[in-house]
Coordinates of C-alpha atoms in Angstrom, one line a residue:
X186 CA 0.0 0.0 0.0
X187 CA 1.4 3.1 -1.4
X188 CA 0.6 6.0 0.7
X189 CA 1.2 9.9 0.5
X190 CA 0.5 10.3 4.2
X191 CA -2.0 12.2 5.7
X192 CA 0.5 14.4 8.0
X193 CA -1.0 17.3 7.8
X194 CA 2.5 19.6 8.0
X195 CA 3.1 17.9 4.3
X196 CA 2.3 21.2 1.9
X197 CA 0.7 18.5 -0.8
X198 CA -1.4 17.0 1.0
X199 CA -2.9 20.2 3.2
X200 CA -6.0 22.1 1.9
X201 CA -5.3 25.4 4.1
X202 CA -8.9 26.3 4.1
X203 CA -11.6 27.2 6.8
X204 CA -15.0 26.8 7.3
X205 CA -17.0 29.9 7.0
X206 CA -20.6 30.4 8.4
X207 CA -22.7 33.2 9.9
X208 CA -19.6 35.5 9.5
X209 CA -17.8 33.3 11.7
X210 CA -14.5 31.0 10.7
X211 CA -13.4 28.1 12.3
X212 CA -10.0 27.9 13.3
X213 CA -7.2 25.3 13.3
X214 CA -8.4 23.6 16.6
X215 CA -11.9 23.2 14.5
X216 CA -11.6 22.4 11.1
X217 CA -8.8 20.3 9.8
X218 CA -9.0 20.8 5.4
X219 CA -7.5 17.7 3.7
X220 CA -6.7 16.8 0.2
X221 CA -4.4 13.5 -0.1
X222 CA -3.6 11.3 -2.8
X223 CA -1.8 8.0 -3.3
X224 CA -2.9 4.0 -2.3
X225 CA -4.5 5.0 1.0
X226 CA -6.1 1.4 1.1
X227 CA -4.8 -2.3 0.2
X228 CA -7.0 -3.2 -2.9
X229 CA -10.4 -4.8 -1.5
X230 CA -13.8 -6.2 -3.2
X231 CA -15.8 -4.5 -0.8
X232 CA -18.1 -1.9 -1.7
X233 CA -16.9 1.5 -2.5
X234 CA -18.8 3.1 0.6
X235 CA -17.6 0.4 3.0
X236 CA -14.4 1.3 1.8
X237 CA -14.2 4.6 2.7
X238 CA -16.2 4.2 5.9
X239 CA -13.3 2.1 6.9
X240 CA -10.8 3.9 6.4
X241 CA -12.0 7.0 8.3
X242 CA -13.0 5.1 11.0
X243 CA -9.9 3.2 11.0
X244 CA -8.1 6.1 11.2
X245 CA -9.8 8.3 14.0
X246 CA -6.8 8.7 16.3
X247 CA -4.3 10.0 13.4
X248 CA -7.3 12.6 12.1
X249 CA -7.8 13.7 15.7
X250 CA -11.5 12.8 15.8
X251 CA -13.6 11.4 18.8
X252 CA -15.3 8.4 18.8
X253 CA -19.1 9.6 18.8
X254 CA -18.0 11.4 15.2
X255 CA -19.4 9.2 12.5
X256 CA -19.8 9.4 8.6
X257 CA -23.1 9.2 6.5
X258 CA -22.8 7.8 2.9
X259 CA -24.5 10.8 0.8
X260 CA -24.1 9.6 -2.4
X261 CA -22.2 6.8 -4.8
X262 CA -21.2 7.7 -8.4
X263 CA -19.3 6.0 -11.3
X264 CA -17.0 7.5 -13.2
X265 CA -14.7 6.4 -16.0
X266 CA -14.2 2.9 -14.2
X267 CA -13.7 4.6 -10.3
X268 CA -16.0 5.0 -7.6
X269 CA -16.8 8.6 -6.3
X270 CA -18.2 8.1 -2.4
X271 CA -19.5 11.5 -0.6
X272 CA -20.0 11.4 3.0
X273 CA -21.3 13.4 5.8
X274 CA -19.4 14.1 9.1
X275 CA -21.8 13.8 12.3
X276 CA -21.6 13.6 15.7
X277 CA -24.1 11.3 17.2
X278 CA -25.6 10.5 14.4
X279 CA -26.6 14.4 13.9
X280 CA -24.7 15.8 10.1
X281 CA -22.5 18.5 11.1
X282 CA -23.0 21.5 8.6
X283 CA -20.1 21.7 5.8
X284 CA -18.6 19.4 7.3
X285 CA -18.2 16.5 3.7
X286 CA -15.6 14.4 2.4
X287 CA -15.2 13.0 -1.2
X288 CA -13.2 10.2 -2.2
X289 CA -12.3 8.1 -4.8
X290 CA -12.1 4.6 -5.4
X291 CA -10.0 2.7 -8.2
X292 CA -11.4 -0.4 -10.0
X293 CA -9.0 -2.6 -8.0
X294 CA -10.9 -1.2 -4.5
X295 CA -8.6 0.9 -3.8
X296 CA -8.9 4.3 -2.3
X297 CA -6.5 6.7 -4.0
X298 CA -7.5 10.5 -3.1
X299 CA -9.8 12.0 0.1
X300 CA -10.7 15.6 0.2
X301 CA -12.9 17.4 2.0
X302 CA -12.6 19.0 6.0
X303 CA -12.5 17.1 8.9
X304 CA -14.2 18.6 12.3
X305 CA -11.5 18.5 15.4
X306 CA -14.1 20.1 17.7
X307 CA -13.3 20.3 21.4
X308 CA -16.8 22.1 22.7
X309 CA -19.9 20.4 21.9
X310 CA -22.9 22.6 22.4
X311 CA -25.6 20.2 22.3
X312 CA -28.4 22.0 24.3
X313 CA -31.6 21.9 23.0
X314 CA -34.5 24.1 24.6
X315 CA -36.6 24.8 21.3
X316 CA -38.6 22.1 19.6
X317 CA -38.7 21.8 16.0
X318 CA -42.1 22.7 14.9
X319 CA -41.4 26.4 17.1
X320 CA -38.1 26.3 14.9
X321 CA -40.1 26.3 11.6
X322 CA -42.3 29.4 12.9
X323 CA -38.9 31.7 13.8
X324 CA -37.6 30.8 10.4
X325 CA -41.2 31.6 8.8
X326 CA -41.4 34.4 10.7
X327 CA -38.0 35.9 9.8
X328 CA -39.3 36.1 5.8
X329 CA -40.2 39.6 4.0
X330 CA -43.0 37.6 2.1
X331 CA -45.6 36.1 3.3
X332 CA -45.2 32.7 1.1
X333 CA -47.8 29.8 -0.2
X334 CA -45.3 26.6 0.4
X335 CA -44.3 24.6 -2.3
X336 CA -44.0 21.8 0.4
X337 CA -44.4 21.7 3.9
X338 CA -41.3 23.2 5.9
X339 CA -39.9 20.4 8.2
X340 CA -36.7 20.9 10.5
X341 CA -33.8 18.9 10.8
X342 CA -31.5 18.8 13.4
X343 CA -27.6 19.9 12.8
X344 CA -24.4 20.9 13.9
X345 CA -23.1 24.3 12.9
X346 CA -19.3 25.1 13.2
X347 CA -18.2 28.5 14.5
X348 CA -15.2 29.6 16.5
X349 CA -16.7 28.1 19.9
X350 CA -17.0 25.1 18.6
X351 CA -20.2 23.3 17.3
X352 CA -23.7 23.7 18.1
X353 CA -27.1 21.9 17.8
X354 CA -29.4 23.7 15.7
X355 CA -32.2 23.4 13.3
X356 CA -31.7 23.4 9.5
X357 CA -35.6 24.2 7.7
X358 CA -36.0 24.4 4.1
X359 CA -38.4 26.8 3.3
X360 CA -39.5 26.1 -0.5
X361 CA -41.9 28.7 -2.3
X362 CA -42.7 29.9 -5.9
X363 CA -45.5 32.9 -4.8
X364 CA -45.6 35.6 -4.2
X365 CA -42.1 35.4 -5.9
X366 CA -39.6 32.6 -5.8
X367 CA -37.0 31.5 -2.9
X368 CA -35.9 28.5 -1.4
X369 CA -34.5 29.6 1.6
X370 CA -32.2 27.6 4.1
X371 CA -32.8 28.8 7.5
X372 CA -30.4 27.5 10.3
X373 CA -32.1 27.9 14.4
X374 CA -30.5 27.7 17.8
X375 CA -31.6 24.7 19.1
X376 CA -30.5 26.3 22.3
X377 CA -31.3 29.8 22.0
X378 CA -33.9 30.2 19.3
X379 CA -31.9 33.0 17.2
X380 CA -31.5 32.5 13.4
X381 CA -27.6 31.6 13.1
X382 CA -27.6 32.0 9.5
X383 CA -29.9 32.0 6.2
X384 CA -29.4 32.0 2.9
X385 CA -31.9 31.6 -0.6
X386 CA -31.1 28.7 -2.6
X387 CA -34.2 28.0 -5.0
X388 CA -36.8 24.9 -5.2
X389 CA -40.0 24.0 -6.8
X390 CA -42.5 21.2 -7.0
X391 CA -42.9 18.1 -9.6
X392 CA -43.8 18.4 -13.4
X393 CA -46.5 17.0 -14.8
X394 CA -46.4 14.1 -16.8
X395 CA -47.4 14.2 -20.5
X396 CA -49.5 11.9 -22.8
X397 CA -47.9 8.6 -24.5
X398 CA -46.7 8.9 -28.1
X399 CA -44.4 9.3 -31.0
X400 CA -41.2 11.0 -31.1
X401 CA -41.0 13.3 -34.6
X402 CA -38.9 15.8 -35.9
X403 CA -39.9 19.4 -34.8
X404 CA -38.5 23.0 -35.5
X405 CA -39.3 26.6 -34.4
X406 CA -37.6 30.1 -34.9
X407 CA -36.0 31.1 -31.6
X408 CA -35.5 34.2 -29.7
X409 CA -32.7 35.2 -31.8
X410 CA -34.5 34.7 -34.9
X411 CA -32.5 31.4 -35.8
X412 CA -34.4 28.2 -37.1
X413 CA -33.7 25.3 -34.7
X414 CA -34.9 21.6 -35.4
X415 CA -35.4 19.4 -31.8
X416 CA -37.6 16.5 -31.1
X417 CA -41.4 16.6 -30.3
X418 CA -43.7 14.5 -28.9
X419 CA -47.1 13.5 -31.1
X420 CA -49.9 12.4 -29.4
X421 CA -53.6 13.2 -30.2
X422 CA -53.3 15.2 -32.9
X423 CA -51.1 18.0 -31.1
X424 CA -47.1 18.2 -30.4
X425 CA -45.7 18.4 -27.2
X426 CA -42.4 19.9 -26.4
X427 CA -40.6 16.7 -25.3
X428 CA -37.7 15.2 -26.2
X429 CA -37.7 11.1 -25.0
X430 CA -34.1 10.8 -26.9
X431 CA -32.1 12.2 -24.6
X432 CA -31.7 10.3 -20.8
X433 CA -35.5 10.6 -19.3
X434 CA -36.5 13.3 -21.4
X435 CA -36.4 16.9 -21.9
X436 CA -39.4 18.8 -21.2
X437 CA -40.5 22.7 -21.9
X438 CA -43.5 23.6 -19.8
X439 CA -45.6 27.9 -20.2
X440 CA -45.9 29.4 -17.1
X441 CA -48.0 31.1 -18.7
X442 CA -47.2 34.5 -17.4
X443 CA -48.1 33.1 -13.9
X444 CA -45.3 32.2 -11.0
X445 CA -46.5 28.5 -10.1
X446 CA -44.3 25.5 -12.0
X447 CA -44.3 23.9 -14.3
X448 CA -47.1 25.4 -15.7
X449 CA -49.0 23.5 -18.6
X450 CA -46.7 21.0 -21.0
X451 CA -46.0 22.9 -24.2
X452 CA -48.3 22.3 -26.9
X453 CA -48.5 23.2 -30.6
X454 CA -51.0 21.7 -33.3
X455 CA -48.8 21.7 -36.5
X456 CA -45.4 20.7 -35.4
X457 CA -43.8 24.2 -36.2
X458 CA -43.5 27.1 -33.7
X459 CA -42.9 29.9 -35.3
X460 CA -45.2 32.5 -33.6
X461 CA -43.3 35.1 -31.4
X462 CA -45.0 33.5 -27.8
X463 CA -43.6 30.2 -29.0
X464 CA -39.5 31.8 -29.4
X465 CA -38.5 31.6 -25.4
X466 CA -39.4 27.5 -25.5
X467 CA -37.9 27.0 -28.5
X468 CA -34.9 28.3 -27.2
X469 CA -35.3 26.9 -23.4
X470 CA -35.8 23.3 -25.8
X471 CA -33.1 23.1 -28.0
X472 CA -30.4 25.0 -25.5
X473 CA -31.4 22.0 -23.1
X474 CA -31.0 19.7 -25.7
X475 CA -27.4 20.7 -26.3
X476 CA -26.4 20.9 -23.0
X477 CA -27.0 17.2 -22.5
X478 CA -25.4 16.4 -25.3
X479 CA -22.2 18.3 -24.0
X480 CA -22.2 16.8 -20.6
X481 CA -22.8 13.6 -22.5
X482 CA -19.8 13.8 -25.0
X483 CA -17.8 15.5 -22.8
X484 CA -17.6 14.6 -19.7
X485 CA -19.7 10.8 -19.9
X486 CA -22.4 12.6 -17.7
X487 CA -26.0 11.6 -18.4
X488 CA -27.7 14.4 -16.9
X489 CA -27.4 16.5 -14.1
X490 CA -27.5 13.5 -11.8
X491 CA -25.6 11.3 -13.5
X492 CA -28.8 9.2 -13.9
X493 CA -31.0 10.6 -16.7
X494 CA -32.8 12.8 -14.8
X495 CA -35.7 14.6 -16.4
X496 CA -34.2 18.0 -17.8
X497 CA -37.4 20.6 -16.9
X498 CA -37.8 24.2 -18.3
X499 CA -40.3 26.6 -17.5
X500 CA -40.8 29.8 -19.9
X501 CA -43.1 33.0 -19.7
X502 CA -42.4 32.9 -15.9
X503 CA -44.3 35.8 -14.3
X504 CA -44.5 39.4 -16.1
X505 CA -41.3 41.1 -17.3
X506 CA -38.9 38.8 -15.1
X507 CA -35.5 39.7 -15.5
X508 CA -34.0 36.6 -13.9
X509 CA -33.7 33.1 -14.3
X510 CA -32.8 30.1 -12.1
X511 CA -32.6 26.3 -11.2
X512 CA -34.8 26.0 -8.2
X513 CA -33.7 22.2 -7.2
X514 CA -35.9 20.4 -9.8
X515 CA -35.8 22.4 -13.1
X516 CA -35.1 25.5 -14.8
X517 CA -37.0 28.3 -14.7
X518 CA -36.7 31.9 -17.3
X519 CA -38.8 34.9 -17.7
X520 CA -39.1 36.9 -20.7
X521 CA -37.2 39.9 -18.9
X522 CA -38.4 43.3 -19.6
X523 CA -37.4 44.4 -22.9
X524 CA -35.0 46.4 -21.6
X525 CA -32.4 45.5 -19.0
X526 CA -33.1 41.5 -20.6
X527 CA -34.7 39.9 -23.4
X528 CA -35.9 36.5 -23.2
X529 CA -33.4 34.8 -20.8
X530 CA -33.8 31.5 -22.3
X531 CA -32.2 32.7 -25.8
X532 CA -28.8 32.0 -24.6
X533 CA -27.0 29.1 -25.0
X534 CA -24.5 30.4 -21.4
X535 CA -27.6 31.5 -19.8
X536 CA -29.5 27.5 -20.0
X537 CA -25.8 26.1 -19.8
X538 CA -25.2 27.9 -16.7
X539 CA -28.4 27.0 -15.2
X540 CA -27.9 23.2 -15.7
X541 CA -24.8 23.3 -14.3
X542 CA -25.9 24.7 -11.0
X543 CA -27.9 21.8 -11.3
X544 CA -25.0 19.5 -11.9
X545 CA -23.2 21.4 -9.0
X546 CA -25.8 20.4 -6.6
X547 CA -26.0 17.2 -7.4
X548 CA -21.8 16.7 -6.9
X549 CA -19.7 19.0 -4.6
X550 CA -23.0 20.7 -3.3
X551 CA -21.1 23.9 -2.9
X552 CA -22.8 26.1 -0.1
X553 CA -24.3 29.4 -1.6
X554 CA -22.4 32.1 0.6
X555 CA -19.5 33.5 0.8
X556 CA -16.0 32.2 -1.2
X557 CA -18.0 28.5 -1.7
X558 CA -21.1 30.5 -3.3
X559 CA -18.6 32.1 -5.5
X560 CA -17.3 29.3 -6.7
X561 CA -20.5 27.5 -7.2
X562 CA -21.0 30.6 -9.7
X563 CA -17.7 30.5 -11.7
X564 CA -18.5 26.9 -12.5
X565 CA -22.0 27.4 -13.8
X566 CA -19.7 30.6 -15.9
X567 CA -17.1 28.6 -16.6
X568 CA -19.3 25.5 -18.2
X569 CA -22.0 28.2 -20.1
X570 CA -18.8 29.3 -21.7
X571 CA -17.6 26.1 -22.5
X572 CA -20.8 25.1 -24.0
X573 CA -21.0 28.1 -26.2
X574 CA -17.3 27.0 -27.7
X575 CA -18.4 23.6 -28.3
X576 CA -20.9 24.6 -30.5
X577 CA -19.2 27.3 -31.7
X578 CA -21.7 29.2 -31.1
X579 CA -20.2 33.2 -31.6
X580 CA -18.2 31.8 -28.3
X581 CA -16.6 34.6 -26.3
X582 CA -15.9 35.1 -23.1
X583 CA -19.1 37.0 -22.1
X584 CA -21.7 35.6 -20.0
X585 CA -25.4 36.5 -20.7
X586 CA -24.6 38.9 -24.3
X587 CA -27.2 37.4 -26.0
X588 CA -30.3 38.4 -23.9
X589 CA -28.7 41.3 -22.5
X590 CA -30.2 44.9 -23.2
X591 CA -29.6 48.7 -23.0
X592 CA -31.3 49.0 -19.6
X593 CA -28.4 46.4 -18.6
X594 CA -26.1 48.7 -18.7
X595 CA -23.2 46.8 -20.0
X596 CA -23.1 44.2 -22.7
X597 CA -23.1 41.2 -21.0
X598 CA -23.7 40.1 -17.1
X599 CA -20.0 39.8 -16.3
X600 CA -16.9 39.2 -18.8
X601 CA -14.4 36.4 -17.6
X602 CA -11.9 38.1 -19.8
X603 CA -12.2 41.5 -17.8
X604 CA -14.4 42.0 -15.0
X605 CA -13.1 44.9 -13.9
X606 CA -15.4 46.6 -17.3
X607 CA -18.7 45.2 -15.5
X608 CA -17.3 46.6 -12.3
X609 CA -16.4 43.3 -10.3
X610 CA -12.8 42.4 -9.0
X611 CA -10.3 40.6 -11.0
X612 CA -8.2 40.1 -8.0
X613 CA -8.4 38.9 -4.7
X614 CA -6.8 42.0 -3.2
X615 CA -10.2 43.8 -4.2
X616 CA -12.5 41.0 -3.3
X617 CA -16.3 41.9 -2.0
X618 CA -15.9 41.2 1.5
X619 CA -19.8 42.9 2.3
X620 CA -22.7 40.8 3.2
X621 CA -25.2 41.7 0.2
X622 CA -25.3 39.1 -2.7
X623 CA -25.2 35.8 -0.1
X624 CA -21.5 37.3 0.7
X625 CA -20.7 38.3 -2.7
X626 CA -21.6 35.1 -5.0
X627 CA -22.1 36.6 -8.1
X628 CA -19.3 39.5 -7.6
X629 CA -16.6 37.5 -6.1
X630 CA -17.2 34.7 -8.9
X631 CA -15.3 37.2 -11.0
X632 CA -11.9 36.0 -9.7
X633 CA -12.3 33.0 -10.5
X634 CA -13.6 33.5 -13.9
X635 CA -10.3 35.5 -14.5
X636 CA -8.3 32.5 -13.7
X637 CA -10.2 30.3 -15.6
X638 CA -10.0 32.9 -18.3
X639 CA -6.0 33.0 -18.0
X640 CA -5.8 29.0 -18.0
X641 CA -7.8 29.1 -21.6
X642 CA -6.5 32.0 -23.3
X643 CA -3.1 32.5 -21.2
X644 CA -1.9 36.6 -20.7
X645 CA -0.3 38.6 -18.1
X646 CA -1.9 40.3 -14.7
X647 CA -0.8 41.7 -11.9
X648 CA 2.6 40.9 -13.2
X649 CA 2.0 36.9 -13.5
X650 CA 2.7 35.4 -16.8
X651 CA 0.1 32.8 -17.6
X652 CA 0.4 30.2 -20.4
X653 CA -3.1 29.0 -21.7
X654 CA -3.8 25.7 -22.5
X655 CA -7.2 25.8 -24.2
X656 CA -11.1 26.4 -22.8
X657 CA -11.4 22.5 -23.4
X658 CA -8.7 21.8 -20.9
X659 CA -9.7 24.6 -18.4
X660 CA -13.3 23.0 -18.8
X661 CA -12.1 19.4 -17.9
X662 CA -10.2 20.9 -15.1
X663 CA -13.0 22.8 -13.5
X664 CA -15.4 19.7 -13.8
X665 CA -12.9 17.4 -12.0
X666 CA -12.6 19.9 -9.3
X667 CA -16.7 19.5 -9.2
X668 CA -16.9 16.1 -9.2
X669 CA -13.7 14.4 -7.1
X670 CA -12.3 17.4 -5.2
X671 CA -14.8 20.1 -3.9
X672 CA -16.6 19.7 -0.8
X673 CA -19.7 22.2 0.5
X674 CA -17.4 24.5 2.1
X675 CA -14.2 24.6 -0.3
X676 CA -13.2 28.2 -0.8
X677 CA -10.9 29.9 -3.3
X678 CA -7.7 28.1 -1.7
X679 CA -9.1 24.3 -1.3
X680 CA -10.3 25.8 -5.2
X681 CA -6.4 26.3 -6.2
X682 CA -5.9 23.0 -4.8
X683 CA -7.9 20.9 -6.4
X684 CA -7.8 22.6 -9.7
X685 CA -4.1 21.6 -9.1
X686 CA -5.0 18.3 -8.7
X687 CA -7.5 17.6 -11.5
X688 CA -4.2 18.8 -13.9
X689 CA -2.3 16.5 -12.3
X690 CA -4.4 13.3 -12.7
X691 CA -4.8 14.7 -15.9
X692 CA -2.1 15.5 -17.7
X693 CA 0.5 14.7 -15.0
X694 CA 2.3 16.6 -12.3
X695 CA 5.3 18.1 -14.5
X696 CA 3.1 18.9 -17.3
X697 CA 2.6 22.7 -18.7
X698 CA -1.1 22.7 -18.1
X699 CA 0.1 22.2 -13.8
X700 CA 1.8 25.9 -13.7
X701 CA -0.7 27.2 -15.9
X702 CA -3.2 26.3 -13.3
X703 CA -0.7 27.4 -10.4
X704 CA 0.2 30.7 -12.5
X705 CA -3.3 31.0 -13.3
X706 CA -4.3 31.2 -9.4
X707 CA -1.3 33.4 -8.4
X708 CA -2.0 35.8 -11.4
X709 CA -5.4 36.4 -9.2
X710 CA -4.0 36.7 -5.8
X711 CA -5.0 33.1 -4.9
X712 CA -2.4 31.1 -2.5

């Protein structure tokens, strides 16, 4: 058994990150960050999960953890012949916020990388004086809207991670589409009843599902005026906007100008849309469409999930919606205003993006505040602009161009090329550090973009020479970071890391695509 050890003073195998939540950050007697590589395990038939849950536990003294910590199996994924394993720190049995490991497993059972943090804590607040249901009313209480639930909100009981150490509190999911969207994540004192910390992360309920029957051969004129041939459903004389080719299907619901999802299953009575209501789901159809098909030829992924999940769309969401999201089961666009946005739907980054938040969620889960909501961001960027290259569709380095108008202000939502013209930092010097935008998760993204921008394209900034090595290789990067490395807290730093990583299993740990990364990072103030 070949090991690079897990002592933590060796620089390769230390992720010198911290955990970051309700403004506070753990500190070394906390959180330990790891991210080690080599034949960590003898080769074993067991099962990828059992594994891992060996190992950790096996392994308790050298980590520094006590012997009520535990680990939850989260979820199991195959990839190019290895085993992914997530798990879940706890403590009791009870999942300790931010607190995840991934690792990997080779096809001979071996475990060859772990990455992640581990929680060291030495103060256990575990009092609980609030019940759950009087949880749920604080966090309900605490909202600006007064919301029609999607679902009803239900508490869970956690450990959060500050400075003092960790304490029992409630996490409640409060899910809602009216009078406006928001899927927020509330976490309660279990102890005290306060709200520790909150943040909107979207959700919605189930589609609908359509009539049996044929798939055909459909095509429409989309929001940019450009014919686009998809699939179609027939059934009973009409033609529904689904496409049962691709995994479990893709599916284009109308809101119909209203804010509940799905809406009604698209439907059109002579198989071509070419009226101007019909543009934003043509668009939302065949973007989705594509968008599979790069995750497919790309990367092997079927899906967001990795499983064929249904890919969802909703268009002519509310009235003159300038937004649009993944709310945890689909996508969502509105029309915008004419103005500051056209039809969101109408670009390719805009629906790539979108999936890829779903794809984020459904890997590294990245947690949507502060340095890991920024990241969580730059991926979604990173992977629209990817997309847009693959198809060579008028690729740039712009994200949202194509629906953006003059109320916007700019040309585009942000430019990975240079932030700076869309007013957000291309360094970490001049990072947001405010609490507006979940801690800066759209701003802050921005570095990151740079550096991915420098790894494709190569160029010099703040005196750092960077090499680039294509947006192909940047892409592949990026998504191994997603999918082996990240964990729901990583920040910019465990980011550098793994990004340094992914090269390395790539392309090896001498290769020119290694500094580029490592120049790439430093060029943006990242250590």
């Amino acid at each position: 058994m070949k090991k690079r050890i897990f002592i933590f003073a060796l620089a390769l195998c230390l992720v010198a990150s911290s955990f970051s939540f309700a403004g506070a950050t753990s500190n070394g007697n906390q959180a330990i960050p790891v991210l080690i590589n080599g034949e960590l395990t003898d080769a074993s038939n067991d099962e990828a999960a059992v594994i891992v849950q060996n190992y950790l536990n096996g392994n308790k003294s050298a980590y520094k953890l006590k012997e009520n910590h535990g680990f939850k199996v989260k979820h199991v994924e195959k990839q190019n012949g290895n085993t992914i394993v997530r798990l879940q720190q706890t403590i009791d049995g009870i999942p300790v916020v931010g607190f995840e490991q991934v690792a990997n497993i080779d096809e001979n059972g071996i475990m060859t990388s772990l990455a992640g943090q581990l929680l060291k804590e030495k103060n256990v607040r575990a009092g609980k004086k609030v019940n759950a249901n009087k949880a749920v009313d604080i966090a309900i209480s605490d909202l600006t809207v007064t919301p029609v639930f999607e679902n009803k909100p239900s508490a869970e009981l956690v450990y959060v991670v500050d400075e003092n150490g960790a304490a029992l509190a409630y996490e409640i999911e409060l899910s809602y589409m009216e009078p406006e969207a928001g899927r927020w994540f509330y976490y309660v004192s279990a102890d005290k009843g306060s709200v520790i910390n909150k943040y909107n992360k979207l959700d919605t309920a189930k589609p609908v599902k359509p009539s049996s029957g044929i798939t055909v051969d459909s095509s429409g004129i989309d929001v940019n005026g450009v014919l686009r041939t998809f699939k179609a459903l027939q059934s009973s004389g009409s033609y529904l906007l689904v496409d049962s080719t691709r995994g479990n299907g893709v599916y284009t619901y109308d809101a119909a100008y209203r804010t509940r999802t799905p809406g009604s299953l698209w439907t059109d009575y002579d198989n071509y849309l070419g009226a101007a209501y019909d543009a934003p789901a043509v668009s939302a159809h065949a973007n989705a469409s594509d968008v599979y098909d790069f995750y497919l030829n790309v990367f092997n992924r079927r899906s967001y999930d990795n499983n064929n999940a249904k890919l969802i769309s909703s268009v002519h969401y509310s009235r003159n919606y300038n937004n649009a999201f993944w709310n945890g089961s689909q996508m969502v666009y509105g029309d915008g205003d004419g103005n500051v946005f056209y039809p969101l739907s109408g670009a390719l980054d805009v629906v790539a993006h979108e999936l890829t938040h779903a794809v984020t969620e459904y890997t590294c889960d990245l947690i949507y505040q502060n340095e890991s909501g920024a990241i969580n961001e730059a991926l979604s960027d990173i992977m629209g602009t990817a997309v847009e290259f693959y198809y060579n569709d008028d690729p740039d380095y712009l994200i949202g161009e194509d629906i953006s108008g003059p109320g916007l202000g700019a040309v585009a939502l942000r430019s990975m090329e240079d932030p700076t013209i869309m007013g957000d930092p291309d360094h970490y010097s001049v990072r947001y550090i405010g609490t507006q935008d979940n801690g800066g998760v759209h701003i802050n993204s921005s570095i990151i973009n740079k550096a991915a921008y420098l790894m494709a394209e190569g160029g010099s900034h703040y005196n750092v020479s960077v090499t680039g090595i294509s947006i192909e290789k940047t892409a592949d990067i990026f998504y191994r970071c997603m999918t082996n490395y990240l964990t729901p807290s990583s920040n910019f730093t465990a980011l550098k890391a793994a990004a340094i990583q992914s090269a390395t299993d790539l392309y090896g740990s001498s290769s020119a695509e290694v500094t580029t990364v490592i120049d790439a990072f430093n060029a943006v103030g990242i250590q």
